[in-house]
Amino acid sequence: MTTKKEFGNIRGTMFPIHKSELRKFLPMAFMFILISFCYSLTRSLKDMNMLKEAGTTAIYWLKAVAITPSMIFFTILYGKVSRSTGRDGRFNAVMIYFFTFFTLSLLFLLPQKETLQLSNFSKMMEAKWPSLIGLWRAICYWPISLFYIHAEAWGTFALSVVFWTFVNEITGVNQAKRFYSFLSISGAIGSILAGSILKLESIRTNFDQSLQFVIIAIVLLLIVYNYFTSDIKANPAYYQIEKKAKKIKVKMSFMESIRFLAKSRYLTLISILVIGYGLMIALFEAVYKSQVEKYAKMIGDDTILASIYSDQQIAVGIIAIVVALFLATPILKRGWKFAASVTPVTALVMTLLFFTFLRFGSDLDEFLKSMHITALYMAVQIGIYNVVLIKSVKYVLFDPTKEAVYIPLDEETKVRGKAAVDGVGARLGKSLASLLITGMSTLFGGGGIEAIRTPIVLIIITVIILWLLAVRTLGKLKTAAEEKYKAELEEVNKVVVTN
């Protein structure tokens, strides 16, 4: 599969994939479309239901007290599955589990959410402890909360863990430099498709029916994956570009894998990147979603939520494709460190713009009214554009650069370390954000988010600075790991030639 033919300037920027590599690239790309489609649709659905029924503060109480314990439980379960089955077994097990839960949600949990909710309990607890209203509402609407937890888990385990672990196993370092940023285009297409589904009239008036498309996508995903892996087994020489030295695998429990992660400076720095992004985006979206909730209540039309989220998903996809096609390759050519720094720098600029408008936007209220719009409407729009740009850059540059640092690692470090980093680290950042939000809002904001904007923006700036410092150090360790990786490959090749 290797080829010496170089790409021209335009082809090298627009699509640096050799024709002989399409047999590998296209199935991966299609799988990514399906996974991203499910991710974008369930993520929008979970937020729309929570904003409509329980409110913004319920989201962050749920993240503070339920998401991280749930992710730890899922990580333990995934560890047991991965030890008892191979790559195909763990992939299929994850997909079948989510297929079962989303089917149950479509047929029972969400249609019966009003019957199942704990209204009396919630009202009683709100009367006793009104400052914890978000917690009581998360408990009251427990079917929605349970769906929210699983939608979060899909993003972690279906996308970050099993899909990228599979891709890393069959992709070499040299291919990864060309493949990964263009795989993100597939993720962008999935986001656009999800946004398009939310624009359907039947879905705008009944969010929950969008789950039928998620279920169909998971079935297609299982079919494509198993067909693809059967072809890999039938033609191993075609897919395995770079053979790695075999390592002795040691079975580790969840706590052992966490200790293993803590002992590795390399994995710790990856964790800082993942936690940093999760913490930053959760804090940013807390303020943004509070503006969306306020705007939806002012309009008095629940379908506005579908419009906002559909526009956001479509815009994320379109901008991600533009960035991938025209900017990703030039940025990646400047080195891993530069490419990995683009996401935090973009987040910093967008955060400062958004919070500056929230601080001074009311001064423009009279001017905006003359244009028949309000400062609240503009705050929602600016928030949407900021989220779109941050997530677009994240998909095209943050995800590929993060995944690339795993490739030089041995299989044990890659599988166990990745499960620990992505399974717990990704949620830890968001849960830490939720703890900060719920703590500060309860103590200083009367249970709301409006009064704690200043500490939130200061925390975001601090997190981004630490994120950039981690990128700088990890870049040096990555270079050393790749040199060791190449030396091991040369040694393996010498043994093969000798034999």
Short mmCIF file of C-alpha atoms in Angstrom, two decimals:
data_model
loop_
_atom_site.label_atom_id
_atom_site.label_comp_id
_atom_site.label_asym_id
_atom_site.label_seq_id
_atom_site.Cartn_x
_atom_site.Cartn_y
_atom_site.Cartn_z
CA MET A 1 0.00 0.00 0.00
CA THR A 2 2.92 2.35 0.28
CA THR A 3 3.55 4.65 -2.61
CA LYS A 4 6.31 7.04 -3.51
CA LYS A 5 4.18 9.33 -5.63
CA GLU A 6 3.91 12.78 -4.15
CA PHE A 7 0.83 15.00 -4.32
CA GLY A 8 0.62 18.30 -6.15
CA ASN A 9 0.08 21.48 -4.15
CA ILE A 10 -3.69 21.55 -4.64
CA ARG A 11 -4.24 17.80 -4.18
CA GLY A 12 -1.87 17.79 -1.19
CA THR A 13 -4.02 20.43 0.50
CA MET A 14 -7.49 19.34 -0.60
CA PHE A 15 -7.27 15.53 -0.36
CA PRO A 16 -3.85 13.96 0.31
CA ILE A 17 -5.14 10.38 0.16
CA HIS A 18 -3.70 7.94 -2.39
CA LYS A 19 -6.11 5.99 -4.56
CA SER A 20 -4.69 2.74 -3.17
CA GLU A 21 -5.62 3.92 0.35
CA LEU A 22 -9.31 4.51 -0.34
CA ARG A 23 -10.10 0.90 0.50
CA LYS A 24 -9.10 1.72 4.07
CA PHE A 25 -10.07 5.38 4.27
CA LEU A 26 -13.63 5.27 2.89
CA PRO A 27 -15.05 2.67 5.34
CA MET A 28 -13.48 4.57 8.25
CA ALA A 29 -14.94 7.81 6.89
CA PHE A 30 -18.43 6.32 6.54
CA MET A 31 -18.28 4.91 10.07
CA PHE A 32 -17.26 8.33 11.34
CA ILE A 33 -20.23 9.91 9.55
CA LEU A 34 -22.62 7.53 11.29
CA ILE A 35 -21.05 7.91 14.74
CA SER A 36 -20.88 11.70 14.44
CA PHE A 37 -24.50 11.79 13.21
CA CYS A 38 -25.65 9.89 16.31
CA TYR A 39 -23.43 12.03 18.53
CA SER A 40 -24.72 15.34 17.14
CA LEU A 41 -28.36 14.27 17.21
CA THR A 42 -28.37 12.77 20.72
CA ARG A 43 -26.35 15.70 22.07
CA SER A 44 -28.89 18.18 20.68
CA LEU A 45 -31.81 16.07 21.86
CA LYS A 46 -30.51 15.79 25.42
CA ASP A 47 -29.98 19.56 25.68
CA MET A 48 -33.33 20.46 24.11
CA ASN A 49 -35.25 18.18 26.45
CA MET A 50 -33.41 19.42 29.53
CA LEU A 51 -33.78 23.10 28.60
CA LYS A 52 -37.47 22.62 27.81
CA GLU A 53 -38.38 20.63 30.91
CA ALA A 54 -35.83 21.17 33.66
CA GLY A 55 -33.75 24.27 32.84
CA THR A 56 -30.05 25.07 32.54
CA THR A 57 -29.15 24.63 36.20
CA ALA A 58 -30.53 21.07 36.16
CA ILE A 59 -28.00 20.20 33.43
CA TYR A 60 -25.06 21.21 35.59
CA TRP A 61 -26.37 19.55 38.72
CA LEU A 62 -26.77 16.39 36.67
CA LYS A 63 -23.21 16.67 35.41
CA ALA A 64 -21.92 17.41 38.90
CA VAL A 65 -23.49 14.46 40.70
CA ALA A 66 -24.24 11.84 38.05
CA ILE A 67 -22.12 12.08 34.90
CA THR A 68 -18.67 11.29 36.33
CA PRO A 69 -19.86 8.34 38.51
CA SER A 70 -21.70 6.99 35.47
CA MET A 71 -18.63 7.35 33.26
CA ILE A 72 -16.52 5.57 35.87
CA PHE A 73 -19.04 2.74 35.94
CA PHE A 74 -19.08 2.53 32.13
CA THR A 75 -15.27 2.59 32.07
CA ILE A 76 -15.09 -0.32 34.54
CA LEU A 77 -17.63 -2.22 32.44
CA TYR A 78 -15.73 -1.43 29.24
CA GLY A 79 -12.49 -2.65 30.88
CA LYS A 80 -14.10 -5.98 31.74
CA VAL A 81 -15.46 -6.35 28.21
CA SER A 82 -12.13 -5.43 26.59
CA ARG A 83 -10.28 -7.99 28.72
CA SER A 84 -12.69 -10.80 27.88
CA THR A 85 -13.15 -10.01 24.18
CA GLY A 86 -11.04 -8.75 21.33
CA ARG A 87 -11.31 -5.56 19.31
CA ASP A 88 -14.43 -6.67 17.45
CA GLY A 89 -16.11 -7.92 20.61
CA ARG A 90 -15.74 -4.65 22.50
CA PHE A 91 -16.85 -2.57 19.49
CA ASN A 92 -19.97 -4.69 18.93
CA ALA A 93 -20.76 -4.80 22.65
CA VAL A 94 -20.69 -1.00 22.94
CA MET A 95 -22.87 -0.53 19.86
CA ILE A 96 -25.42 -3.17 20.87
CA TYR A 97 -25.72 -1.65 24.35
CA PHE A 98 -26.48 1.83 22.99
CA PHE A 99 -28.83 0.39 20.36
CA THR A 100 -30.80 -1.27 23.17
CA PHE A 101 -30.95 1.83 25.36
CA PHE A 102 -31.88 4.27 22.58
CA THR A 103 -34.61 1.87 21.41
CA LEU A 104 -35.96 1.72 24.98
CA SER A 105 -35.86 5.52 25.14
CA LEU A 106 -37.74 5.91 21.85
CA LEU A 107 -40.44 3.37 22.69
CA PHE A 108 -40.91 3.94 26.43
CA LEU A 109 -38.76 6.34 28.47
CA LEU A 110 -39.25 9.56 26.51
CA PRO A 111 -42.90 9.04 25.43
CA GLN A 112 -43.79 8.32 29.06
CA LYS A 113 -41.55 10.98 30.65
CA GLU A 114 -44.50 12.97 32.07
CA THR A 115 -46.00 9.88 33.67
CA LEU A 116 -42.66 8.74 35.08
CA GLN A 117 -41.47 12.11 36.47
CA LEU A 118 -41.29 12.62 40.25
CA SER A 119 -43.21 15.91 40.50
CA ASN A 120 -44.41 15.61 44.11
CA PHE A 121 -40.96 14.73 45.41
CA SER A 122 -39.40 17.60 43.48
CA LYS A 123 -41.91 20.17 44.76
CA MET A 124 -41.42 19.02 48.35
CA MET A 125 -37.62 19.27 48.12
CA GLU A 126 -37.75 22.64 46.33
CA ALA A 127 -39.83 24.01 49.19
CA LYS A 128 -37.25 22.85 51.75
CA TRP A 129 -34.05 23.69 49.82
CA PRO A 130 -34.90 26.16 47.02
CA SER A 131 -31.23 26.94 46.31
CA LEU A 132 -30.84 23.34 45.05
CA ILE A 133 -33.70 23.64 42.57
CA GLY A 134 -31.54 22.39 39.70
CA LEU A 135 -30.80 19.14 41.54
CA TRP A 136 -34.45 18.49 42.35
CA ARG A 137 -35.48 19.14 38.74
CA ALA A 138 -32.82 16.75 37.44
CA ILE A 139 -34.25 14.09 39.76
CA CYS A 140 -37.84 14.98 38.88
CA TYR A 141 -37.23 14.48 35.17
CA TRP A 142 -35.19 11.32 35.65
CA PRO A 143 -36.07 9.71 32.27
CA ILE A 144 -34.59 12.75 30.52
CA SER A 145 -31.62 12.74 32.92
CA LEU A 146 -30.99 9.05 32.20
CA PHE A 147 -31.06 9.75 28.47
CA TYR A 148 -28.70 12.71 29.02
CA ILE A 149 -26.19 10.43 30.76
CA HIS A 150 -26.26 7.91 27.91
CA ALA A 151 -25.95 10.61 25.25
CA GLU A 152 -22.81 11.79 27.05
CA ALA A 153 -21.56 8.21 27.24
CA TRP A 154 -22.06 7.77 23.49
CA GLY A 155 -19.71 10.67 22.79
CA THR A 156 -17.10 9.12 25.06
CA PHE A 157 -17.22 5.41 24.32
CA ALA A 158 -18.63 5.11 20.79
CA LEU A 159 -16.61 8.00 19.41
CA SER A 160 -13.55 8.68 21.55
CA VAL A 161 -12.80 5.15 22.76
CA VAL A 162 -13.88 2.31 20.46
CA PHE A 163 -13.84 4.14 17.12
CA TRP A 164 -10.53 5.96 17.55
CA THR A 165 -8.89 2.92 19.18
CA PHE A 166 -9.86 0.89 16.11
CA VAL A 167 -8.62 3.59 13.72
CA ASN A 168 -5.32 3.94 15.59
CA GLU A 169 -4.75 0.18 15.41
CA ILE A 170 -4.93 0.05 11.61
CA THR A 171 -3.34 3.42 10.80
CA GLY A 172 0.38 4.13 10.81
CA VAL A 173 2.08 7.37 11.84
CA ASN A 174 2.64 8.56 8.27
CA GLN A 175 -0.94 7.83 7.22
CA ALA A 176 -2.33 9.45 10.35
CA LYS A 177 -0.76 12.77 9.40
CA ARG A 178 -2.80 12.72 6.19
CA PHE A 179 -5.89 10.75 7.25
CA TYR A 180 -6.97 12.26 10.52
CA SER A 181 -7.77 15.84 9.59
CA PHE A 182 -9.75 14.57 6.59
CA LEU A 183 -11.60 12.04 8.70
CA SER A 184 -12.92 15.09 10.53
CA ILE A 185 -14.77 16.03 7.33
CA SER A 186 -16.80 12.87 7.84
CA GLY A 187 -17.62 14.03 11.35
CA ALA A 188 -18.69 17.37 9.90
CA ILE A 189 -20.98 15.65 7.39
CA GLY A 190 -22.57 13.74 10.26
CA SER A 191 -23.19 17.02 12.08
CA ILE A 192 -24.81 18.56 8.98
CA LEU A 193 -27.08 15.53 8.55
CA ALA A 194 -28.12 15.75 12.21
CA GLY A 195 -28.93 19.44 11.85
CA SER A 196 -30.97 18.67 8.74
CA ILE A 197 -33.01 16.05 10.62
CA LEU A 198 -33.82 18.62 13.33
CA LYS A 199 -35.25 20.91 10.66
CA LEU A 200 -37.94 18.38 9.71
CA GLU A 201 -41.37 19.68 10.73
CA SER A 202 -42.30 16.44 12.51
CA ILE A 203 -39.07 16.57 14.55
CA ARG A 204 -39.40 20.28 15.42
CA THR A 205 -42.67 19.54 17.20
CA ASN A 206 -41.54 16.22 18.69
CA PHE A 207 -37.78 16.11 19.40
CA ASP A 208 -37.86 12.52 20.59
CA GLN A 209 -38.75 11.04 17.19
CA SER A 210 -35.24 11.89 15.96
CA LEU A 211 -34.07 8.80 17.88
CA GLN A 212 -35.43 6.55 15.14
CA PHE A 213 -32.68 7.89 12.86
CA VAL A 214 -30.07 7.20 15.55
CA ILE A 215 -31.22 3.58 15.82
CA ILE A 216 -31.03 3.09 12.05
CA ALA A 217 -27.54 4.64 12.00
CA ILE A 218 -26.29 2.25 14.70
CA VAL A 219 -27.57 -0.76 12.73
CA LEU A 220 -25.74 0.51 9.63
CA LEU A 221 -22.64 1.09 11.73
CA LEU A 222 -22.62 -2.52 12.94
CA ILE A 223 -23.00 -3.80 9.38
CA VAL A 224 -20.22 -1.60 7.97
CA TYR A 225 -17.81 -2.31 10.83
CA ASN A 226 -18.18 -6.08 10.67
CA TYR A 227 -17.86 -6.13 6.89
CA PHE A 228 -14.77 -3.89 7.10
CA THR A 229 -13.06 -5.98 9.78
CA SER A 230 -13.80 -9.21 7.92
CA ASP A 231 -11.96 -7.73 4.93
CA ILE A 232 -9.08 -6.73 7.21
CA LYS A 233 -8.85 -10.31 8.50
CA ALA A 234 -8.95 -11.69 4.96
CA ASN A 235 -6.25 -9.26 3.75
CA PRO A 236 -4.08 -8.41 6.79
CA ALA A 237 -1.03 -7.48 4.71
CA TYR A 238 -3.02 -4.84 2.86
CA TYR A 239 -4.17 -3.01 5.99
CA GLN A 240 -1.27 -3.44 8.39
CA ILE A 241 1.12 -0.86 6.98
CA GLU A 242 3.46 -0.76 9.94
CA LYS A 243 4.06 -3.78 12.12
CA LYS A 244 4.90 -2.99 15.69
CA ALA A 245 6.99 -4.89 18.17
CA LYS A 246 4.76 -7.05 20.32
CA LYS A 247 4.51 -6.10 23.96
CA ILE A 248 3.64 -8.35 26.84
CA LYS A 249 0.08 -7.40 27.78
CA VAL A 250 -0.78 -7.10 31.42
CA LYS A 251 -4.43 -7.20 32.41
CA MET A 252 -5.27 -4.27 34.65
CA SER A 253 -8.33 -3.35 36.67
CA PHE A 254 -9.86 0.11 36.40
CA MET A 255 -7.99 1.46 39.44
CA GLU A 256 -4.75 -0.07 38.18
CA SER A 257 -5.22 1.62 34.83
CA ILE A 258 -5.83 4.96 36.59
CA ARG A 259 -2.62 4.49 38.60
CA PHE A 260 -0.87 3.55 35.38
CA LEU A 261 -2.11 6.78 33.82
CA ALA A 262 -0.93 8.81 36.81
CA LYS A 263 2.58 7.31 36.55
CA SER A 264 2.88 8.27 32.88
CA ARG A 265 3.78 11.90 32.32
CA TYR A 266 2.84 11.44 28.66
CA LEU A 267 -0.70 10.28 29.45
CA THR A 268 -1.07 12.87 32.20
CA LEU A 269 -0.38 15.64 29.69
CA ILE A 270 -2.92 14.16 27.26
CA SER A 271 -5.37 14.17 30.17
CA ILE A 272 -4.71 17.87 30.75
CA LEU A 273 -5.58 18.58 27.12
CA VAL A 274 -8.79 16.54 27.31
CA ILE A 275 -9.82 17.88 30.72
CA GLY A 276 -8.92 21.42 29.64
CA TYR A 277 -11.20 21.28 26.60
CA GLY A 278 -14.04 19.68 28.57
CA LEU A 279 -13.76 22.21 31.39
CA MET A 280 -13.53 25.19 29.03
CA ILE A 281 -16.44 24.24 26.75
CA ALA A 282 -18.70 23.27 29.68
CA LEU A 283 -18.12 26.60 31.43
CA PHE A 284 -18.65 28.50 28.18
CA GLU A 285 -21.83 26.59 27.31
CA ALA A 286 -23.24 27.08 30.81
CA VAL A 287 -23.52 30.81 30.19
CA TYR A 288 -24.51 30.35 26.54
CA LYS A 289 -27.30 27.85 27.35
CA SER A 290 -28.68 30.14 30.06
CA GLN A 291 -29.12 32.77 27.32
CA VAL A 292 -30.80 30.19 25.05
CA GLU A 293 -33.18 29.14 27.84
CA LYS A 294 -34.08 32.76 28.59
CA TYR A 295 -34.64 33.50 24.90
CA ALA A 296 -36.84 30.41 24.38
CA LYS A 297 -39.01 31.42 27.36
CA MET A 298 -39.28 34.97 26.04
CA ILE A 299 -40.39 33.68 22.61
CA GLY A 300 -42.74 31.13 24.20
CA ASP A 301 -42.21 28.61 21.40
CA ASP A 302 -40.44 25.30 22.07
CA THR A 303 -39.68 24.78 18.37
CA ILE A 304 -37.15 27.62 18.61
CA LEU A 305 -34.84 25.13 20.40
CA ALA A 306 -34.90 22.82 17.38
CA SER A 307 -34.12 25.78 15.12
CA ILE A 308 -31.18 26.91 17.26
CA TYR A 309 -29.64 23.45 17.56
CA SER A 310 -30.23 22.50 13.93
CA ASP A 311 -28.58 25.72 12.73
CA GLN A 312 -25.69 25.12 15.12
CA GLN A 313 -25.09 21.53 13.94
CA ILE A 314 -25.23 22.51 10.26
CA ALA A 315 -22.92 25.49 10.78
CA VAL A 316 -20.42 23.38 12.73
CA GLY A 317 -20.33 20.88 9.90
CA ILE A 318 -19.93 23.45 7.12
CA ILE A 319 -17.18 25.42 8.88
CA ALA A 320 -15.38 22.21 9.87
CA ILE A 321 -15.34 21.12 6.21
CA VAL A 322 -13.99 24.51 5.10
CA VAL A 323 -11.27 24.41 7.76
CA ALA A 324 -10.38 20.80 6.90
CA LEU A 325 -10.16 21.44 3.16
CA PHE A 326 -8.35 24.78 3.13
CA LEU A 327 -6.63 25.28 6.49
CA ALA A 328 -5.94 21.92 8.14
CA THR A 329 -3.06 20.77 5.93
CA PRO A 330 -1.12 24.09 6.04
CA ILE A 331 -1.61 24.22 9.81
CA LEU A 332 -0.56 20.58 10.33
CA LYS A 333 2.52 21.12 8.15
CA ARG A 334 3.72 23.65 10.71
CA GLY A 335 4.04 20.87 13.25
CA TRP A 336 2.00 19.10 15.90
CA LYS A 337 2.60 21.73 18.58
CA PHE A 338 1.33 24.57 16.39
CA ALA A 339 -1.72 22.59 15.25
CA ALA A 340 -2.58 21.52 18.80
CA SER A 341 -2.39 25.15 19.97
CA VAL A 342 -4.97 26.44 17.46
CA THR A 343 -7.99 25.12 19.42
CA PRO A 344 -7.13 26.73 22.80
CA VAL A 345 -6.15 30.00 21.12
CA THR A 346 -9.45 30.04 19.18
CA ALA A 347 -11.35 29.27 22.38
CA LEU A 348 -9.60 32.12 24.17
CA VAL A 349 -10.46 34.69 21.48
CA MET A 350 -14.10 33.53 21.18
CA THR A 351 -14.57 33.50 24.96
CA LEU A 352 -13.32 37.06 25.33
CA LEU A 353 -15.62 38.24 22.50
CA PHE A 354 -18.70 36.55 23.97
CA PHE A 355 -18.23 37.73 27.52
CA THR A 356 -17.38 41.24 26.36
CA PHE A 357 -20.74 41.42 24.58
CA LEU A 358 -22.57 40.07 27.63
CA ARG A 359 -20.91 42.76 29.73
CA PHE A 360 -21.52 45.71 27.41
CA GLY A 361 -24.29 44.46 25.09
CA SER A 362 -27.04 46.09 27.14
CA ASP A 363 -25.54 49.48 26.27
CA LEU A 364 -26.50 48.76 22.66
CA ASP A 365 -30.10 47.88 23.48
CA GLU A 366 -31.64 51.04 22.04
CA PHE A 367 -29.65 50.71 18.83
CA LEU A 368 -30.59 47.05 18.47
CA LYS A 369 -34.27 47.79 19.06
CA SER A 370 -34.16 50.20 16.12
CA MET A 371 -33.16 47.15 14.04
CA HIS A 372 -36.07 45.16 15.59
CA ILE A 373 -33.79 42.83 17.54
CA THR A 374 -32.85 42.63 21.22
CA ALA A 375 -29.58 42.31 23.11
CA LEU A 376 -30.72 38.86 24.30
CA TYR A 377 -31.22 37.72 20.71
CA MET A 378 -27.77 38.99 19.78
CA ALA A 379 -26.23 37.27 22.81
CA VAL A 380 -27.75 33.96 21.65
CA GLN A 381 -26.51 34.49 18.09
CA ILE A 382 -22.98 35.41 19.17
CA GLY A 383 -22.98 32.42 21.50
CA ILE A 384 -24.02 30.15 18.62
CA TYR A 385 -21.27 31.46 16.33
CA ASN A 386 -18.68 31.11 19.06
CA VAL A 387 -19.68 27.53 19.87
CA VAL A 388 -19.72 26.73 16.14
CA LEU A 389 -16.21 28.05 15.55
CA ILE A 390 -14.72 26.46 18.68
CA LYS A 391 -16.25 23.04 17.93
CA SER A 392 -15.38 23.21 14.24
CA VAL A 393 -11.72 23.80 15.05
CA LYS A 394 -11.94 21.15 17.76
CA TYR A 395 -13.17 18.48 15.32
CA VAL A 396 -10.64 19.32 12.61
CA LEU A 397 -7.52 20.02 14.70
CA PHE A 398 -7.95 19.11 18.38
CA ASP A 399 -9.31 15.58 17.85
CA PRO A 400 -6.77 14.55 15.16
CA THR A 401 -3.78 15.99 17.04
CA LYS A 402 -4.95 14.35 20.27
CA GLU A 403 -5.39 10.98 18.57
CA ALA A 404 -2.01 11.22 16.82
CA VAL A 405 -0.14 11.25 20.14
CA TYR A 406 -1.38 7.74 20.94
CA ILE A 407 0.07 6.10 17.83
CA PRO A 408 3.74 5.78 18.98
CA LEU A 409 2.64 4.10 22.24
CA ASP A 410 2.63 0.35 22.85
CA GLU A 411 -0.71 -1.46 22.67
CA GLU A 412 -1.23 -1.77 26.43
CA THR A 413 -0.62 1.93 27.03
CA LYS A 414 -2.77 2.82 24.04
CA VAL A 415 -5.82 0.70 24.94
CA ARG A 416 -5.81 1.09 28.75
CA GLY A 417 -4.46 4.61 28.81
CA LYS A 418 -6.88 5.81 26.15
CA ALA A 419 -9.86 4.29 27.95
CA ALA A 420 -8.79 6.04 31.16
CA VAL A 421 -8.07 9.39 29.48
CA ASP A 422 -11.14 9.50 27.23
CA GLY A 423 -13.46 7.49 29.44
CA VAL A 424 -12.88 9.46 32.64
CA GLY A 425 -10.76 12.47 31.69
CA ALA A 426 -13.20 13.84 29.12
CA ARG A 427 -16.07 13.71 31.59
CA LEU A 428 -13.92 14.87 34.50
CA GLY A 429 -13.43 18.27 32.86
CA LYS A 430 -17.16 18.74 32.31
CA SER A 431 -18.02 17.43 35.76
CA LEU A 432 -15.46 19.73 37.37
CA ALA A 433 -17.07 22.61 35.48
CA SER A 434 -20.45 21.53 36.78
CA LEU A 435 -19.17 21.37 40.37
CA LEU A 436 -17.78 24.88 40.01
CA ILE A 437 -21.01 26.18 38.46
CA THR A 438 -23.35 24.55 40.97
CA GLY A 439 -21.13 25.53 43.90
CA MET A 440 -20.70 29.16 42.86
CA SER A 441 -24.32 29.60 41.74
CA THR A 442 -25.65 28.10 45.00
CA LEU A 443 -23.38 30.21 47.21
CA PHE A 444 -23.32 33.46 45.26
CA GLY A 445 -25.92 33.34 42.50
CA GLY A 446 -29.09 32.14 44.23
CA GLY A 447 -29.06 28.98 42.12
CA GLY A 448 -28.66 30.81 38.81
CA ILE A 449 -25.77 31.38 36.40
CA GLU A 450 -26.26 35.06 35.59
CA ALA A 451 -24.47 36.29 38.74
CA ILE A 452 -21.29 34.23 38.29
CA ARG A 453 -20.18 35.21 34.79
CA THR A 454 -17.02 37.04 35.94
CA PRO A 455 -15.49 34.11 37.87
CA ILE A 456 -16.43 31.79 35.00
CA VAL A 457 -14.53 33.82 32.39
CA LEU A 458 -11.49 34.09 34.71
CA ILE A 459 -11.48 30.32 35.22
CA ILE A 460 -11.73 29.73 31.45
CA ILE A 461 -8.71 31.97 30.79
CA THR A 462 -6.67 30.16 33.46
CA VAL A 463 -7.61 26.74 32.06
CA ILE A 464 -6.60 27.75 28.51
CA ILE A 465 -3.19 28.99 29.71
CA LEU A 466 -2.55 25.64 31.46
CA TRP A 467 -3.76 23.83 28.33
CA LEU A 468 -1.24 25.69 26.15
CA LEU A 469 1.60 24.90 28.58
CA ALA A 470 0.65 21.19 28.46
CA VAL A 471 0.70 21.28 24.63
CA ARG A 472 4.21 22.72 24.68
CA THR A 473 5.56 19.97 26.97
CA LEU A 474 3.65 17.15 25.26
CA GLY A 475 5.05 18.22 21.89
CA LYS A 476 8.58 17.48 23.11
CA LEU A 477 7.58 14.09 24.57
CA LYS A 478 5.74 13.17 21.37
CA THR A 479 8.87 13.79 19.28
CA ALA A 480 10.91 11.52 21.55
CA ALA A 481 8.20 8.82 21.49
CA GLU A 482 8.06 8.85 17.69
CA GLU A 483 11.85 8.46 17.45
CA LYS A 484 11.64 5.44 19.74
CA TYR A 485 8.70 4.10 17.72
CA LYS A 486 10.67 4.37 14.44
CA ALA A 487 13.69 2.65 16.03
CA GLU A 488 11.47 -0.27 17.11
CA LEU A 489 10.02 -0.56 13.59
CA GLU A 490 13.50 -0.65 12.08
CA GLU A 491 14.48 -3.38 14.53
CA VAL A 492 11.38 -5.41 13.61
CA ASN A 493 12.09 -4.97 9.92
CA LYS A 494 15.67 -6.20 10.40
CA VAL A 495 14.39 -9.32 12.15
CA VAL A 496 11.87 -9.93 9.35
CA VAL A 497 14.56 -9.54 6.67
CA THR A 498 16.94 -11.85 8.56
CA ASN A 499 14.26 -14.55 8.91
#
